[in-house]
PDB file of C-alpha atoms in Angstrom:
ATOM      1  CA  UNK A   7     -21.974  -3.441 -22.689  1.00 73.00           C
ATOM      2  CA  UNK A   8     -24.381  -0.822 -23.755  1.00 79.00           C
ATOM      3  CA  UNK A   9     -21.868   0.754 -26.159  1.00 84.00           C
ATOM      4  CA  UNK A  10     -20.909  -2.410 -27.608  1.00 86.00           C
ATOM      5  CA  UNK A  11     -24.966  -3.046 -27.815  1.00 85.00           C
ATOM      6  CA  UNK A  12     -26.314   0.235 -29.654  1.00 87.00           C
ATOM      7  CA  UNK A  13     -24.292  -0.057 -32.823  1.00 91.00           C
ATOM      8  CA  UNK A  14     -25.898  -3.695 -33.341  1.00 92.00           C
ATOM      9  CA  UNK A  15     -29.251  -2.912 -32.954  1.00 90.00           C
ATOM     10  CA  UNK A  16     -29.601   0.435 -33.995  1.00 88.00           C
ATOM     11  CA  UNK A  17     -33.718   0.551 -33.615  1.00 87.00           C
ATOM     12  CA  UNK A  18     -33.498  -0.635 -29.913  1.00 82.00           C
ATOM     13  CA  UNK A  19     -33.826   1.721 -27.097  1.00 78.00           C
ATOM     14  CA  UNK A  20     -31.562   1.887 -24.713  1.00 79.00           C
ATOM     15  CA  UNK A  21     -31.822   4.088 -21.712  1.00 80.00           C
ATOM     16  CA  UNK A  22     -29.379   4.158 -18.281  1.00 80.00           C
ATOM     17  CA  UNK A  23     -31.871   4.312 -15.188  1.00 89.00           C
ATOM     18  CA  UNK A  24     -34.206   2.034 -14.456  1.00 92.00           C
ATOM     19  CA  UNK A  25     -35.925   4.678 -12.258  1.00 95.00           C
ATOM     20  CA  UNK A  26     -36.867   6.189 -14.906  1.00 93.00           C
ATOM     21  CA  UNK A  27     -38.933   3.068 -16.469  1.00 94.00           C
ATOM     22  CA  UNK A  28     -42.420   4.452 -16.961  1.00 94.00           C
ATOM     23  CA  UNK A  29     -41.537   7.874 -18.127  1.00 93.00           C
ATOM     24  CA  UNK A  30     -39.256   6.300 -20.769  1.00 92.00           C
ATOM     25  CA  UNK A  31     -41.989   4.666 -21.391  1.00 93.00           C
ATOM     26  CA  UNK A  32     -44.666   6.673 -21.447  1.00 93.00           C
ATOM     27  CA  UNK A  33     -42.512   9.190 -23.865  1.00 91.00           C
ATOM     28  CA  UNK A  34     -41.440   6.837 -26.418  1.00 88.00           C
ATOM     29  CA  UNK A  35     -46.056   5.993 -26.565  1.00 91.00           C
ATOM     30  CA  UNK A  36     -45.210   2.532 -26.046  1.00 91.00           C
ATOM     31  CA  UNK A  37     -47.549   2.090 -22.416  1.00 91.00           C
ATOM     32  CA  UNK A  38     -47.264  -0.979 -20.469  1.00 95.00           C
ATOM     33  CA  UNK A  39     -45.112  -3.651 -20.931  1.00 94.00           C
ATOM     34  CA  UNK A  40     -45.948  -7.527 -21.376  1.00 95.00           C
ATOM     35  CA  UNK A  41     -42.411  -8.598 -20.329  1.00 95.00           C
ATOM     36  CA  UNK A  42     -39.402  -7.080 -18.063  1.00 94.00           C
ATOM     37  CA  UNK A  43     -35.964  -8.543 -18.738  1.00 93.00           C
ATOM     38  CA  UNK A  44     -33.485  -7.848 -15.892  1.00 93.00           C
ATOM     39  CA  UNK A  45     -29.295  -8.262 -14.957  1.00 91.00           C
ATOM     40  CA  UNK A  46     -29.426  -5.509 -12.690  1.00 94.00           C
ATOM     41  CA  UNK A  47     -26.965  -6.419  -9.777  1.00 94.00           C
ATOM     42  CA  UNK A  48     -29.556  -5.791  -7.074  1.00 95.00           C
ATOM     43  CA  UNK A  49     -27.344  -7.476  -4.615  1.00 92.00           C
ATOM     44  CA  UNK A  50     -25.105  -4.259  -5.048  1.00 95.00           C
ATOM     45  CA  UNK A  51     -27.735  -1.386  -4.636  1.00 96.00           C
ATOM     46  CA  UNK A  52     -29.219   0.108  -1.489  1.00 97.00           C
ATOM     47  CA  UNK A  53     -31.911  -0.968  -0.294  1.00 96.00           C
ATOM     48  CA  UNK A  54     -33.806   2.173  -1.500  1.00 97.00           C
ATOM     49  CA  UNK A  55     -32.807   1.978  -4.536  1.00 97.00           C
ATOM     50  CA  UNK A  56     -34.225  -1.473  -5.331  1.00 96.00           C
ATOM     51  CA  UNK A  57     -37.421  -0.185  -3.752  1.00 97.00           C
ATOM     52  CA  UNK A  58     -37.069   2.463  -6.543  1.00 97.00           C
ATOM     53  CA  UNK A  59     -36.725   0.040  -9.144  1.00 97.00           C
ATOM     54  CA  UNK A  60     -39.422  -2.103  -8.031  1.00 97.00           C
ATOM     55  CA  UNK A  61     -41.945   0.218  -7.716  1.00 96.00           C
ATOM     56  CA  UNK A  62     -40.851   1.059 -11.471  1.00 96.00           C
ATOM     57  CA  UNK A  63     -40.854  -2.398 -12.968  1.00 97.00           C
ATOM     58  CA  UNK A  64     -44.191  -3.693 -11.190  1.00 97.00           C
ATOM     59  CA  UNK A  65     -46.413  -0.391 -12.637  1.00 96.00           C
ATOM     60  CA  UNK A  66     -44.515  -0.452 -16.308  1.00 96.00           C
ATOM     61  CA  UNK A  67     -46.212  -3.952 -16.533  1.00 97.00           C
ATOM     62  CA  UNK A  68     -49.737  -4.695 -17.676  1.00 96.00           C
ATOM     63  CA  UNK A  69     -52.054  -6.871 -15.563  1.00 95.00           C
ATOM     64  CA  UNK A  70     -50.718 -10.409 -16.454  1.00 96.00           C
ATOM     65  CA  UNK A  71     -47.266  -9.108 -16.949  1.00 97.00           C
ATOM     66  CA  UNK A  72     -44.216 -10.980 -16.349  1.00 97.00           C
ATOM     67  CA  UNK A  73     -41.138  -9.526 -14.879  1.00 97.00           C
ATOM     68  CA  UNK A  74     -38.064 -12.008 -15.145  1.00 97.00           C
ATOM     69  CA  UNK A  75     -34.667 -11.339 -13.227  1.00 96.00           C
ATOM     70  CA  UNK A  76     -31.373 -13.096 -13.214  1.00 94.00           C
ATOM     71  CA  UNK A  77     -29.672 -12.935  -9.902  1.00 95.00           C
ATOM     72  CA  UNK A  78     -26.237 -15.043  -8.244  1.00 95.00           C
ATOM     73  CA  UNK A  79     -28.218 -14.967  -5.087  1.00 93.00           C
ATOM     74  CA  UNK A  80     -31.412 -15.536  -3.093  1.00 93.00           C
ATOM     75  CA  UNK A  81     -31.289 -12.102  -1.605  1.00 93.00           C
ATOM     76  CA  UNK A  82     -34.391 -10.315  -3.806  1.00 95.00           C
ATOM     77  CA  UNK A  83     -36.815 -13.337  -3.309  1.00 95.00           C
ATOM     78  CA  UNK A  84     -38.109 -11.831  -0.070  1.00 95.00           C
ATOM     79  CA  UNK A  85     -38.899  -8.384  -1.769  1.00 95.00           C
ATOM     80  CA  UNK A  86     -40.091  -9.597  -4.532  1.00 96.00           C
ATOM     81  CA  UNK A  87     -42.229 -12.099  -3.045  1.00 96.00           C
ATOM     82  CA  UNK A  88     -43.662  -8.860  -1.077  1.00 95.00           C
ATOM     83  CA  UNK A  89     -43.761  -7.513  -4.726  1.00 94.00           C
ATOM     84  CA  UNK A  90     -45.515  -9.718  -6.887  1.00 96.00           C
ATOM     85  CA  UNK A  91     -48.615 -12.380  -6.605  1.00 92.00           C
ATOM     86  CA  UNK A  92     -46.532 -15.197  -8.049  1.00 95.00           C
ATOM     87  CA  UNK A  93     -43.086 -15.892  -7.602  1.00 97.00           C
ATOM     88  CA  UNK A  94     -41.251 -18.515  -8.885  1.00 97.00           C
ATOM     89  CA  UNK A  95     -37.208 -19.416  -8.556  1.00 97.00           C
ATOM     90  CA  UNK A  96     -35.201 -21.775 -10.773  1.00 96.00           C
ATOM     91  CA  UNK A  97     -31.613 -22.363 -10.285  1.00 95.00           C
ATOM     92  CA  UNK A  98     -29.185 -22.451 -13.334  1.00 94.00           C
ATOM     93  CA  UNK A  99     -25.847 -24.454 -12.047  1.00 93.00           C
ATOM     94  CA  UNK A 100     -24.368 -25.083 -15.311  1.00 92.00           C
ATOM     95  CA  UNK A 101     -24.104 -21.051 -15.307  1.00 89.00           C
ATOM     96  CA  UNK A 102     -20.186 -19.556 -14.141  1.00 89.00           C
ATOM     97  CA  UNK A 103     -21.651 -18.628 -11.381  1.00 91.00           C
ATOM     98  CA  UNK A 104     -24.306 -20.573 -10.994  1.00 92.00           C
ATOM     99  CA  UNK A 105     -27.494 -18.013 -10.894  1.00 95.00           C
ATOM    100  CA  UNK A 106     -31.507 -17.896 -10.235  1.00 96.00           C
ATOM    101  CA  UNK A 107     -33.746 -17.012 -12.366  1.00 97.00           C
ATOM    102  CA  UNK A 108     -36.405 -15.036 -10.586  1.00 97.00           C
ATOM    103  CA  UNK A 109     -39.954 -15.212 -12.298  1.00 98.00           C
ATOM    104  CA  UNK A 110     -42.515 -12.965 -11.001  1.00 98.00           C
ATOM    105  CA  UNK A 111     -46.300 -12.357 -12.525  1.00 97.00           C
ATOM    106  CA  UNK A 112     -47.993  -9.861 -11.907  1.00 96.00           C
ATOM    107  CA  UNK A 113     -51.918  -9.931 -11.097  1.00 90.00           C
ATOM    108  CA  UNK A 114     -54.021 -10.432 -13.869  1.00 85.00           C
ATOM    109  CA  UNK A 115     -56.470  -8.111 -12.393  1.00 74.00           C
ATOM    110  CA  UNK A 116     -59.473 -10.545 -13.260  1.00 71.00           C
ATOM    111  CA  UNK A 117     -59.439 -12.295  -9.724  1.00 59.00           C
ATOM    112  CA  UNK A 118     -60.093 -15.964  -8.797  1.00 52.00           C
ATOM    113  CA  UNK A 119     -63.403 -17.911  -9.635  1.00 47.00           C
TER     114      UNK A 119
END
């Protein structure tokens, strides 16, 4: 997909490990990020590598960030319950296969009250 990608949209990024988030990052001076799009098939990775990826995702986003997943199970809601302050699923049955749409905010930093 990524090779069919990169010719369209020549000024995107693209990089291939998503445990490399925040460096990536960090060198291209771009700092944190308001959104996180993912279709990684976390259902397929070790365990320790989606604890990788996490860690990642949730410190590449700024306070109020929003990190959205599409997933074909509930498997990650657990972890990224643990993950996130606010978790929210939404199933999509008209998808082939029908998927969930994780969305998952990070703390705004400024507390309640």
């Amino acid at each position: 997909m990524r090779m069919r990608l990169e010719p369209q949209f020549p000024d995107v990024r693209f990089h291939e490990d998503a445990v490399d988030l925040n460096r990536v990052l960090t060198d291209a001076g771009l700092g944190k990020a308001d959104c996180i799009l993912s279709g990684l098939p976390f259902a397929n990775f070790p365990q320790e590598l989606r604890d990788q990826i996490m860690d990642q995702v949730y410190h590449a986003l700024k306070p109020g960030g929003v990190f959205v997943a599409f997933q074909y199970s509930l498997q990650m809601k657990k972890q990224l319950s643990s993950v996130f302050e606010q978790v929210s699923v939404k199933m999509v049955p008209l998808n082939l296969p029908p998927a969930f749409v994780y969305i998952c905010r990070k703390d705004d930093g400024k507390g309640v009250g």
